Short mmCIF file of C-alpha atoms in Angstrom, two decimals:
data_model
loop_
_atom_site.label_atom_id
_atom_site.label_comp_id
_atom_site.label_asym_id
_atom_site.label_seq_id
_atom_site.Cartn_x
_atom_site.Cartn_y
_atom_site.Cartn_z
CA MET A 1 10.53 -47.06 -43.30
CA GLN A 2 11.36 -46.67 -46.96
CA LEU A 3 11.01 -42.92 -46.51
CA ASP A 4 14.12 -42.71 -44.36
CA SER A 5 16.28 -44.80 -46.64
CA GLU A 6 15.24 -42.95 -49.79
CA ALA A 7 15.22 -39.47 -48.32
CA ARG A 8 18.72 -39.84 -46.91
CA PRO A 9 21.20 -38.97 -49.66
CA GLN A 10 24.07 -41.32 -50.45
CA VAL A 11 27.00 -40.45 -48.20
CA LEU A 12 30.19 -39.83 -50.16
CA SER A 13 33.76 -39.70 -48.96
CA PRO A 14 35.41 -36.23 -48.89
CA ARG A 15 37.22 -37.04 -52.13
CA GLY A 16 33.99 -38.31 -53.66
CA ARG A 17 32.10 -35.15 -52.67
CA TRP A 18 34.60 -32.84 -54.31
CA ALA A 19 34.84 -35.06 -57.40
CA ALA A 20 31.04 -34.87 -57.71
CA LEU A 21 31.26 -31.10 -57.28
CA ALA A 22 33.72 -30.96 -60.18
CA VAL A 23 31.16 -32.65 -62.43
CA LEU A 24 28.42 -30.24 -61.32
CA ALA A 25 30.72 -27.26 -61.80
CA ILE A 26 31.49 -28.37 -65.36
CA ALA A 27 27.76 -28.60 -66.11
CA VAL A 28 26.99 -25.09 -64.84
CA LEU A 29 30.17 -23.74 -66.45
CA VAL A 30 29.08 -24.95 -69.89
CA LEU A 31 25.58 -23.52 -69.39
CA ALA A 32 26.97 -20.16 -68.31
CA ILE A 33 29.44 -20.07 -71.20
CA ASP A 34 26.65 -20.87 -73.64
CA ASN A 35 24.66 -17.95 -72.24
CA THR A 36 27.38 -15.42 -73.14
CA VAL A 37 29.58 -17.01 -75.80
CA LEU A 38 27.09 -16.05 -78.48
CA TYR A 39 27.45 -12.33 -77.72
CA LEU A 40 30.90 -12.30 -79.30
CA ALA A 41 29.63 -14.13 -82.38
CA VAL A 42 26.90 -11.59 -83.15
CA PRO A 43 28.93 -9.64 -85.76
CA ALA A 44 29.96 -12.87 -87.53
CA LEU A 45 26.50 -14.44 -87.59
CA THR A 46 24.97 -11.09 -88.60
CA ALA A 47 27.15 -11.10 -91.70
CA ASP A 48 26.34 -14.76 -92.40
CA LEU A 49 22.64 -15.07 -91.52
CA ALA A 50 21.55 -11.40 -91.89
CA PRO A 51 19.18 -11.34 -88.89
CA SER A 52 17.16 -8.25 -88.02
CA ALA A 53 17.77 -6.39 -84.74
CA ALA A 54 14.69 -8.10 -83.28
CA GLN A 55 16.01 -11.51 -84.34
CA VAL A 56 19.39 -10.75 -82.77
CA LEU A 57 17.65 -10.03 -79.47
CA TRP A 58 15.59 -13.21 -79.75
CA ILE A 59 18.71 -15.24 -80.51
CA GLY A 60 20.19 -13.82 -77.32
CA ASP A 61 17.27 -14.08 -74.92
CA VAL A 62 15.13 -17.01 -76.13
CA TYR A 63 17.63 -19.33 -74.41
CA SER A 64 17.17 -17.64 -71.04
CA LEU A 65 13.44 -17.24 -71.64
CA ALA A 66 13.04 -20.99 -72.07
CA LEU A 67 15.18 -21.61 -68.99
CA ALA A 68 13.15 -19.20 -66.87
CA GLY A 69 9.86 -20.64 -68.05
CA LEU A 70 10.77 -24.27 -67.41
CA LEU A 71 13.06 -24.24 -64.36
CA VAL A 72 10.23 -24.48 -61.84
CA VAL A 73 8.75 -27.45 -63.71
CA MET A 74 12.11 -29.18 -64.10
CA GLY A 75 13.04 -28.57 -60.46
CA SER A 76 9.88 -30.34 -59.34
CA LEU A 77 10.45 -33.08 -61.92
CA ALA A 78 14.01 -33.61 -60.64
CA ASP A 79 12.65 -34.20 -57.12
CA ARG A 80 10.41 -36.91 -58.57
CA VAL A 81 12.40 -38.79 -61.23
CA GLY A 82 15.84 -38.28 -59.69
CA ARG A 83 18.25 -35.37 -59.98
CA LYS A 84 21.10 -37.42 -61.41
CA ARG A 85 18.87 -39.02 -64.02
CA LEU A 86 17.46 -35.69 -65.18
CA LEU A 87 20.93 -34.16 -65.26
CA LEU A 88 22.30 -36.90 -67.51
CA VAL A 89 19.29 -36.84 -69.85
CA GLY A 90 19.47 -33.06 -70.04
CA SER A 91 23.19 -33.16 -70.80
CA ALA A 92 22.64 -35.48 -73.75
CA ALA A 93 19.81 -33.26 -75.04
CA PHE A 94 21.97 -30.16 -74.62
CA GLY A 95 24.69 -31.71 -76.76
CA ALA A 96 22.19 -32.59 -79.50
CA ALA A 97 20.69 -29.05 -79.49
CA SER A 98 24.19 -27.57 -79.66
CA LEU A 99 24.87 -29.57 -82.82
CA LEU A 100 21.66 -28.21 -84.36
CA ALA A 101 22.66 -24.63 -83.48
CA ALA A 102 26.10 -25.11 -85.02
CA LEU A 103 24.53 -26.26 -88.29
CA SER A 104 21.93 -23.46 -88.47
CA THR A 105 21.53 -21.92 -91.92
CA SER A 106 19.08 -19.12 -91.05
CA ALA A 107 18.27 -16.80 -88.17
CA ALA A 108 14.96 -18.59 -87.60
CA MET A 109 16.71 -21.97 -87.38
CA LEU A 110 19.20 -20.59 -84.88
CA ILE A 111 16.40 -19.16 -82.74
CA VAL A 112 14.73 -22.59 -82.66
CA ALA A 113 18.02 -24.25 -81.76
CA ARG A 114 18.59 -21.74 -78.96
CA LEU A 115 15.08 -22.46 -77.70
CA LEU A 116 15.85 -26.19 -77.57
CA LEU A 117 19.12 -25.41 -75.78
CA GLY A 118 17.11 -23.52 -73.16
CA VAL A 119 14.72 -26.43 -72.72
CA ALA A 120 17.62 -28.84 -72.25
CA GLY A 121 19.43 -26.41 -69.98
CA ALA A 122 16.36 -26.17 -67.76
CA THR A 123 16.76 -29.85 -66.91
CA LEU A 124 20.36 -29.27 -65.80
CA MET A 125 20.30 -26.15 -63.64
CA PRO A 126 18.06 -27.22 -60.72
CA SER A 127 19.60 -30.69 -60.77
CA THR A 128 23.13 -29.37 -60.22
CA LEU A 129 22.18 -27.19 -57.26
CA SER A 130 19.85 -29.69 -55.59
CA LEU A 131 22.45 -32.45 -55.92
CA LEU A 132 24.96 -30.11 -54.31
CA ARG A 133 22.51 -29.48 -51.43
CA ASN A 134 22.34 -33.23 -50.76
CA ILE A 135 26.01 -34.06 -51.34
CA PHE A 136 27.18 -31.44 -48.81
CA PRO A 137 25.00 -31.68 -45.67
CA ASP A 138 27.48 -29.71 -43.52
CA PRO A 139 26.57 -25.97 -43.71
CA ILE A 140 30.18 -24.68 -43.70
CA GLU A 141 31.31 -27.16 -46.34
CA ARG A 142 28.16 -26.45 -48.36
CA THR A 143 28.88 -22.70 -48.42
CA ARG A 144 32.32 -23.42 -49.86
CA ALA A 145 30.83 -25.79 -52.42
CA ILE A 146 28.23 -23.20 -53.44
CA ALA A 147 31.03 -20.64 -53.76
CA VAL A 148 32.76 -22.96 -56.25
CA TRP A 149 29.43 -23.54 -58.03
CA SER A 150 28.80 -19.78 -58.20
CA ALA A 151 32.35 -19.16 -59.41
CA ALA A 152 31.71 -21.64 -62.22
CA ALA A 153 28.48 -19.83 -63.10
CA GLY A 154 29.94 -16.32 -62.86
CA GLY A 155 33.28 -17.29 -64.34
CA GLY A 156 31.57 -19.15 -67.16
CA ALA A 157 29.45 -16.15 -68.02
CA ALA A 158 32.54 -14.00 -68.23
CA VAL A 159 34.90 -16.54 -69.82
CA GLY A 160 32.35 -17.24 -72.56
CA PRO A 161 33.59 -14.32 -74.68
CA LEU A 162 37.18 -15.52 -74.23
CA VAL A 163 36.30 -19.03 -75.40
CA GLY A 164 34.29 -17.54 -78.22
CA GLY A 165 37.18 -15.27 -79.17
CA VAL A 166 39.60 -18.18 -79.48
CA LEU A 167 37.12 -20.17 -81.57
CA LEU A 168 36.07 -17.27 -83.79
CA GLU A 169 39.67 -16.35 -84.55
CA ASN A 170 40.15 -19.79 -86.07
CA PHE A 171 36.74 -21.21 -87.01
CA ALA A 172 33.25 -20.21 -88.16
CA TRP A 173 30.70 -18.87 -85.65
CA GLY A 174 29.03 -22.30 -85.37
CA SER A 175 32.08 -23.53 -83.47
CA VAL A 176 30.89 -21.72 -80.32
CA PHE A 177 28.09 -24.30 -80.16
CA LEU A 178 29.94 -27.31 -81.56
CA ILE A 179 32.40 -27.23 -78.65
CA ASN A 180 29.55 -28.21 -76.31
CA VAL A 181 29.12 -31.65 -77.89
CA PRO A 182 32.30 -33.39 -76.60
CA VAL A 183 32.04 -31.60 -73.24
CA MET A 184 28.50 -32.87 -72.69
CA ALA A 185 29.51 -36.38 -73.75
CA ALA A 186 32.29 -36.36 -71.15
CA LEU A 187 29.88 -34.98 -68.54
CA VAL A 188 27.41 -37.83 -69.13
CA VAL A 189 30.12 -40.48 -68.77
CA SER A 190 31.72 -38.98 -65.65
CA GLY A 191 28.33 -38.20 -64.08
CA MET A 192 27.24 -41.82 -64.36
CA TRP A 193 30.20 -42.85 -62.17
CA LEU A 194 30.69 -39.94 -59.77
CA LEU A 195 27.25 -38.51 -58.99
CA PRO A 196 24.91 -40.01 -56.39
CA GLU A 197 21.19 -40.26 -57.09
CA SER A 198 18.68 -38.47 -54.89
CA ARG A 199 14.97 -37.68 -55.05
CA ASP A 200 12.00 -36.80 -52.91
CA PRO A 201 10.65 -40.23 -51.79
CA HIS A 202 7.05 -39.01 -51.53
CA PRO A 203 6.74 -36.02 -53.86
CA GLY A 204 3.01 -36.31 -54.43
CA ARG A 205 1.18 -36.01 -57.72
CA PHE A 206 2.76 -33.87 -60.42
CA ASP A 207 0.30 -31.08 -61.17
CA LEU A 208 0.27 -30.42 -64.91
CA VAL A 209 -2.00 -27.39 -64.52
CA SER A 210 0.54 -25.74 -62.21
CA ALA A 211 3.31 -26.49 -64.68
CA VAL A 212 1.42 -24.76 -67.49
CA LEU A 213 0.48 -21.81 -65.27
CA SER A 214 4.12 -21.32 -64.23
CA MET A 215 5.07 -20.84 -67.88
CA VAL A 216 2.04 -18.65 -68.58
CA ALA A 217 3.09 -16.40 -65.68
CA ILE A 218 6.64 -15.86 -66.99
CA VAL A 219 6.82 -16.01 -70.78
CA PRO A 220 4.13 -13.43 -71.70
CA VAL A 221 5.48 -10.89 -69.21
CA VAL A 222 9.00 -11.12 -70.65
CA TRP A 223 7.64 -10.85 -74.18
CA ALA A 224 5.43 -7.89 -73.28
CA ILE A 225 8.32 -5.95 -71.74
CA LYS A 226 10.60 -6.72 -74.67
CA HIS A 227 7.92 -5.77 -77.19
CA THR A 228 6.97 -2.54 -75.43
CA VAL A 229 10.53 -1.31 -75.04
CA ALA A 230 11.36 -2.09 -78.67
CA SER A 231 8.10 -1.05 -80.37
CA GLY A 232 6.22 1.12 -77.90
CA ALA A 233 3.05 0.49 -75.94
CA ASP A 234 0.28 -1.18 -77.91
CA ALA A 235 -2.59 -3.60 -77.49
CA ALA A 236 -0.46 -6.70 -78.13
CA GLY A 237 2.01 -5.83 -75.36
CA GLY A 238 -0.77 -4.89 -72.96
CA CYS A 239 -2.66 -8.13 -73.58
CA ALA A 240 0.49 -10.21 -73.10
CA LEU A 241 1.31 -8.42 -69.84
CA LEU A 242 -2.23 -8.91 -68.59
CA ALA A 243 -2.12 -12.60 -69.53
CA GLY A 244 1.12 -13.05 -67.60
CA LEU A 245 -0.18 -11.27 -64.51
CA VAL A 246 -3.40 -13.29 -64.55
CA GLY A 247 -1.37 -16.46 -65.02
CA GLY A 248 0.84 -15.52 -62.06
CA TRP A 249 -2.18 -14.82 -59.86
CA ALA A 250 -3.77 -18.13 -60.83
CA PHE A 251 -0.49 -19.98 -60.24
CA VAL A 252 -0.01 -18.56 -56.72
CA ARG A 253 -3.65 -19.18 -55.85
CA ARG A 254 -3.41 -22.80 -56.98
CA GLN A 255 -0.16 -23.41 -55.07
CA ARG A 256 -1.78 -22.24 -51.83
CA ARG A 257 -4.66 -24.67 -52.30
CA LEU A 258 -2.67 -27.76 -53.30
CA GLU A 259 -1.56 -30.25 -50.66
CA VAL A 260 1.68 -30.80 -52.60
CA PRO A 261 2.38 -27.55 -54.52
CA LEU A 262 4.85 -27.14 -57.36
CA ILE A 263 6.38 -24.27 -55.35
CA ASP A 264 5.91 -23.64 -51.66
CA VAL A 265 4.94 -19.98 -51.96
CA SER A 266 4.90 -19.64 -48.17
CA LEU A 267 8.72 -19.55 -48.37
CA PHE A 268 8.45 -16.02 -49.71
CA ALA A 269 7.01 -14.92 -46.38
CA ARG A 270 10.51 -15.35 -44.95
CA PRO A 271 12.43 -12.08 -45.42
CA ALA A 272 15.76 -13.86 -45.85
CA PHE A 273 14.38 -16.10 -48.59
CA SER A 274 12.47 -13.48 -50.58
CA GLY A 275 15.20 -10.86 -50.13
CA SER A 276 17.87 -13.27 -51.36
CA VAL A 277 15.83 -14.28 -54.40
CA PHE A 278 15.27 -10.61 -55.27
CA ALA A 279 18.93 -9.67 -54.74
CA GLY A 280 20.13 -12.51 -56.96
CA PHE A 281 17.64 -11.51 -59.62
CA MET A 282 18.67 -7.85 -59.65
CA ALA A 283 22.41 -8.56 -59.75
CA VAL A 284 22.04 -10.77 -62.82
CA PHE A 285 19.51 -8.40 -64.41
CA ALA A 286 21.91 -5.48 -64.35
CA LEU A 287 25.01 -7.40 -65.41
CA MET A 288 23.64 -9.56 -68.22
CA GLY A 289 21.65 -6.77 -69.80
CA LEU A 290 24.90 -4.87 -70.15
CA LEU A 291 27.13 -7.80 -71.21
CA PHE A 292 24.86 -8.68 -74.13
CA PHE A 293 26.12 -5.59 -76.00
CA PHE A 294 29.53 -5.25 -74.33
CA SER A 295 31.33 -7.63 -76.70
CA GLN A 296 29.82 -5.80 -79.67
CA TYR A 297 31.05 -2.52 -78.18
CA LEU A 298 34.62 -3.84 -77.90
CA GLN A 299 34.64 -5.13 -81.47
CA LEU A 300 32.58 -2.57 -83.36
CA VAL A 301 33.53 0.61 -81.47
CA ARG A 302 37.03 -0.08 -80.14
CA GLY A 303 38.04 -2.25 -83.08
CA PHE A 304 39.06 -5.34 -81.08
CA GLY A 305 39.18 -8.70 -82.80
CA PRO A 306 37.10 -11.56 -81.33
CA LEU A 307 40.01 -12.93 -79.27
CA ALA A 308 41.06 -9.48 -78.04
CA ALA A 309 37.45 -8.72 -77.09
CA GLY A 310 37.28 -11.95 -75.11
CA LEU A 311 40.51 -11.05 -73.32
CA GLY A 312 39.06 -7.59 -72.72
CA GLU A 313 36.36 -9.11 -70.53
CA LEU A 314 38.84 -11.26 -68.58
CA PRO A 315 39.02 -8.90 -65.54
CA SER A 316 35.40 -9.68 -64.70
CA THR A 317 36.16 -13.42 -65.00
CA VAL A 318 39.10 -13.29 -62.59
CA SER A 319 37.32 -11.09 -60.07
CA ALA A 320 34.18 -13.28 -60.13
CA MET A 321 36.31 -16.32 -59.37
CA ALA A 322 38.10 -14.39 -56.63
CA ALA A 323 34.79 -14.29 -54.78
CA VAL A 324 35.50 -17.87 -53.67
CA ALA A 325 38.40 -16.58 -51.55
CA VAL A 326 36.54 -13.73 -49.84
CA VAL A 327 32.91 -14.82 -49.59
CA GLY A 328 33.38 -16.79 -46.36
CA TRP A 329 35.20 -13.90 -44.69
CA ALA A 330 32.57 -11.40 -45.85
CA SER A 331 29.73 -13.54 -44.56
CA ARG A 332 31.31 -14.06 -41.14
CA ARG A 333 32.37 -10.44 -40.75
CA LEU A 334 29.27 -8.70 -42.06
CA GLY A 335 26.52 -11.29 -41.89
CA ALA A 336 24.62 -12.54 -44.93
CA GLY A 337 22.39 -9.48 -45.35
CA ARG A 338 25.09 -6.85 -45.16
CA ALA A 339 27.53 -8.89 -47.23
CA ILE A 340 24.95 -9.23 -50.02
CA ALA A 341 24.18 -5.50 -49.83
CA VAL A 342 27.86 -4.59 -50.00
CA SER A 343 28.38 -6.91 -52.97
CA LEU A 344 25.53 -5.20 -54.84
CA LEU A 345 27.03 -1.80 -54.04
CA LEU A 346 30.27 -3.07 -55.60
CA VAL A 347 28.33 -4.02 -58.74
CA ALA A 348 26.67 -0.59 -58.87
CA ALA A 349 30.01 1.21 -58.44
CA GLY A 350 31.56 -0.95 -61.14
CA LEU A 351 28.75 -0.18 -63.58
CA VAL A 352 29.16 3.56 -63.00
CA ALA A 353 32.88 3.18 -63.64
CA VAL A 354 32.15 1.20 -66.82
CA ALA A 355 29.89 4.01 -68.07
CA VAL A 356 32.65 6.56 -67.54
CA ALA A 357 35.40 4.34 -68.98
CA GLU A 358 33.44 3.55 -72.15
CA GLY A 359 34.11 7.12 -73.26
CA ALA A 360 37.82 7.02 -72.34
CA GLY A 361 40.52 6.56 -74.95
CA SER A 362 42.43 3.82 -73.12
CA TYR A 363 41.06 0.34 -72.44
CA PHE A 364 42.95 0.25 -69.11
CA TRP A 365 40.23 2.15 -67.26
CA LEU A 366 37.52 -0.02 -68.73
CA GLY A 367 39.28 -3.20 -67.65
CA LEU A 368 39.74 -1.76 -64.16
CA ALA A 369 36.04 -0.93 -63.94
CA LEU A 370 35.13 -4.58 -64.62
CA VAL A 371 36.88 -5.77 -61.43
CA PRO A 372 34.36 -4.57 -58.80
CA THR A 373 31.50 -5.58 -61.09
CA GLY A 374 32.65 -9.19 -61.37
CA LEU A 375 33.63 -9.46 -57.70
CA GLY A 376 30.28 -8.10 -56.53
CA VAL A 377 28.26 -10.44 -58.72
CA GLY A 378 30.34 -13.44 -57.60
CA ILE A 379 29.76 -12.72 -53.91
CA ALA A 380 26.07 -11.92 -54.39
CA GLN A 381 25.40 -15.13 -56.34
CA THR A 382 27.13 -17.30 -53.75
CA LEU A 383 25.43 -15.86 -50.69
CA THR A 384 21.94 -15.52 -52.14
CA THR A 385 22.05 -19.08 -53.46
CA ASP A 386 23.29 -20.39 -50.10
CA VAL A 387 20.45 -18.67 -48.22
CA VAL A 388 17.81 -20.03 -50.61
CA VAL A 389 18.91 -23.69 -50.73
CA SER A 390 19.50 -23.78 -46.96
CA ALA A 391 15.93 -22.65 -46.28
CA VAL A 392 14.40 -26.05 -47.13
CA PRO A 393 15.05 -29.68 -46.15
CA PRO A 394 17.27 -31.71 -48.50
CA HIS A 395 14.42 -33.69 -50.09
CA LYS A 396 12.87 -30.43 -51.33
CA ALA A 397 16.15 -29.08 -52.68
CA GLY A 398 15.07 -29.35 -56.31
CA ALA A 399 12.08 -27.05 -55.87
CA ALA A 400 14.08 -24.47 -53.86
CA SER A 401 16.95 -24.60 -56.34
CA ALA A 402 14.46 -24.03 -59.15
CA ILE A 403 13.21 -20.84 -57.45
CA SER A 404 16.74 -19.49 -57.16
CA GLU A 405 17.66 -20.45 -60.72
CA THR A 406 14.36 -19.16 -62.11
CA ALA A 407 14.99 -15.77 -60.53
CA MET A 408 18.50 -15.63 -62.00
CA GLU A 409 17.51 -16.81 -65.47
CA LEU A 410 14.52 -14.48 -65.45
CA GLY A 411 17.01 -11.75 -64.56
CA VAL A 412 19.05 -12.71 -67.63
CA ALA A 413 16.01 -12.71 -69.91
CA LEU A 414 14.59 -9.45 -68.58
CA GLY A 415 18.03 -7.82 -68.48
CA ILE A 416 18.56 -8.58 -72.17
CA ALA A 417 14.96 -7.67 -73.04
CA ILE A 418 14.79 -4.37 -71.13
CA LEU A 419 18.36 -3.07 -71.03
CA GLY A 420 19.24 -4.58 -74.39
CA SER A 421 16.19 -3.04 -76.02
CA SER A 422 17.02 0.24 -74.29
CA VAL A 423 20.45 0.24 -75.95
CA SER A 424 18.83 -0.32 -79.35
CA LEU A 425 16.23 2.38 -78.75
CA ARG A 426 18.74 4.98 -77.59
CA TYR A 427 21.11 4.09 -80.42
CA ARG A 428 18.43 4.79 -83.00
CA SER A 429 17.31 8.03 -81.36
CA ALA A 430 20.89 9.43 -81.43
CA LEU A 431 21.59 8.67 -85.10
CA PRO A 432 21.85 11.53 -87.61
CA PRO A 433 19.64 11.52 -90.75
CA ALA A 434 20.86 9.17 -93.48
CA ASP A 435 18.67 10.23 -96.40
CA GLN A 436 21.61 9.99 -98.81
CA LEU A 437 21.85 6.23 -98.34
CA PRO A 438 19.90 3.72 -100.45
CA ALA A 439 16.80 2.34 -98.74
CA GLU A 440 18.38 -1.01 -97.90
CA ALA A 441 21.55 0.53 -96.46
CA ARG A 442 19.53 3.14 -94.55
CA ALA A 443 17.45 0.36 -92.97
CA ALA A 444 20.64 -1.45 -91.88
CA PHE A 445 22.11 1.81 -90.55
CA THR A 446 19.12 2.43 -88.28
CA ASP A 447 18.65 -1.23 -87.35
CA SER A 448 21.84 -1.84 -85.33
CA LEU A 449 25.54 -0.98 -85.23
CA ALA A 450 26.41 -4.52 -86.33
CA ALA A 451 24.22 -4.15 -89.41
CA ALA A 452 25.56 -0.63 -90.10
CA SER A 453 29.13 -1.91 -89.94
CA SER A 454 28.33 -4.52 -92.59
CA VAL A 455 27.07 -2.01 -95.18
CA LEU A 456 29.15 1.15 -94.56
CA PRO A 457 32.89 1.62 -95.27
CA PRO A 458 35.12 1.83 -92.15
CA ASP A 459 35.93 5.51 -92.68
CA SER A 460 32.35 6.60 -93.36
CA PRO A 461 31.26 9.65 -91.29
CA LEU A 462 27.91 7.96 -90.79
CA LEU A 463 29.60 4.88 -89.31
CA VAL A 464 31.58 7.12 -86.95
CA ALA A 465 28.31 8.75 -85.90
CA ALA A 466 26.77 5.29 -85.40
CA ARG A 467 29.65 4.27 -83.14
CA ASP A 468 29.24 7.44 -81.09
CA ALA A 469 25.49 6.80 -80.80
CA PHE A 470 26.11 3.22 -79.69
CA THR A 471 28.67 4.31 -77.08
CA GLY A 472 26.27 6.89 -75.69
CA ALA A 473 23.52 4.26 -75.51
CA MET A 474 25.85 1.89 -73.65
CA GLN A 475 26.82 4.60 -71.16
CA THR A 476 23.23 5.58 -70.43
CA THR A 477 22.22 1.94 -70.00
CA SER A 478 25.19 1.27 -67.70
CA LEU A 479 24.12 4.13 -65.43
CA ALA A 480 20.53 2.86 -65.40
CA ALA A 481 21.75 -0.62 -64.45
CA ALA A 482 23.88 0.91 -61.67
CA ALA A 483 20.85 2.74 -60.24
CA ILE A 484 18.79 -0.44 -60.28
CA THR A 485 21.52 -2.41 -58.53
CA PHE A 486 21.94 0.32 -55.89
CA ALA A 487 18.21 0.10 -55.12
CA ALA A 488 18.53 -3.69 -54.82
CA ALA A 489 21.37 -3.24 -52.30
CA LEU A 490 19.09 -1.12 -50.10
CA VAL A 491 16.37 -3.78 -50.30
CA ALA A 492 18.86 -6.51 -49.35
CA MET A 493 20.06 -4.49 -46.40
CA ARG A 494 16.50 -4.14 -45.08
CA THR A 495 15.15 -7.63 -45.76
CA ILE A 496 17.99 -10.15 -45.30
CA PRO A 497 19.08 -10.77 -41.68
CA ARG A 498 22.74 -10.68 -40.70
CA GLY A 499 22.89 -14.37 -39.87
#
C-alpha cells in the first residue's frame, strides 16, 4: 500500500542522520538566539526608537506570542505538506522578516517585524522536532539527538546575549537581526541536500475552525495576563481572559468530536505526557521571565558593556550544554520522572542563588548561581521533549512536537508577560518621588530603568535610587520564579513515571 511507503521515513546512514541533526540544530539555535539576543539591545534601541515600557515588553514577547499561537497549526500543517518543505519555506521567511526588523525606524515597525518573525519561526519549530523523531527511530539514539537539539535550544537562548554583545560593541542594534539573513540562506541550501522529507500519508482534512480556535484560546489569555499585571484588573482584561477560556473550551470540545483532530487531546490523559508538557512549560516560564531583564540589569545596574554583559551570562550557556553529557546518566539512574523533578529543583535553587547574588558586590557569585539554573533547564528540556515526542507514532510527530513547542513558547510569552510585568510594577512602586524633574523626564524615570538612564546623569541620586529599585524588583521576581519552579518539581515527581 502507498500508506506504508509514505509513512516510513527515509532511512539515512549514521553519518547522514547526524549531518541532518546538525542542520536541525542550527535552525533551533538561530530561533533560540533570536528569542534572547534582543534583550541585550534594549538599552540601544530605547535610545534610538524611544519606545514606551509597554512597547518594550511587546517587542520582547510578541515574537513568542505569535509562536505560541501558531505552533499547533503549523505542526499539523507540517504533517500534511511535508516537514522539510515547511522548514525550508519558514527559513526563507525568517530571513526576510529579520531584514525588516534590522531596518525598523520606529517601535511600532519593530513590533510588526517581530510578529512576522514569530509567524515564520512557528513554521520551523515543529518541523525540526518532528523530523528528528523520524530520522532517529532508535529510542536510545533519539534521546541523544534530542539532547543535542535541547542543548542548541538552551544554549542558543543563553548565547544570544553573547552574540548580541559582540555585535552591539561594533555595530548598530539592527545587526542582531541582520546576522540571521546569511545563516538562514545557508540553512535553506544545506537543508535541501541533507534533510529527508516526511509527512503523514493520510492526515485527513485540515480543520480551519480548529486552527482559529487554537489561536483564540492562547492569544487573548496571554494579553489579558500581561494587561492585568501592568495596568490592573479592568473590563478589557476580564473580557480577553473570558474570550480565551471560552475559545479553549470550544477548541477542546471540537477536537474530541473530530475524526481527525488538530490535536489529540486524549494524550493529556497520560500522566507522563501531561506532566512532561507542564514541567517543560514551567521551566521555561521561570527562566525566560527572568532573562528578559537580566541583560538590562548587568548593563544598567552593574555597568557592564554589551559584550561584557553577554559574557556575564556565559555560565548558563555552558551548563545548559553540559546537560548533553549527564542527561542519559540521570535518566537511567533516576528514571524520567525523578530526573525531571531533580532538574527543576536545580533551577529553583539557582534562581534563589541569583536573587541573593544580585545584591552582592562581586559578579563571581552571580555567575556561579547561573550554573545550576542552566544545567537544570537543559536536562528538563531534553527529558520532557523526549517523553512527549516518544508518546506518538512517527507519522504524528508534527502534532506532538507542536504540543511540546507550544507549551515552551507559551512559557516564554507568559514568563515575559507575568514576571517581566512584575519587575516593572515593583520597580515603579519602589521609586522615590521625583517632583523636581520636568514632566517628560519624570515620565521616563517612572517608566523604566532604561528610560531613566537615558534622561538622568550617571551620578544622579535619583538614578542611583532607580537602580536600587530595579535590583530589588529583580530579586523579588527571582524568588517568585524559584517558588513556581519548586512547585513544578513536585508536580513532575507525582505525575511522570520513572520509566
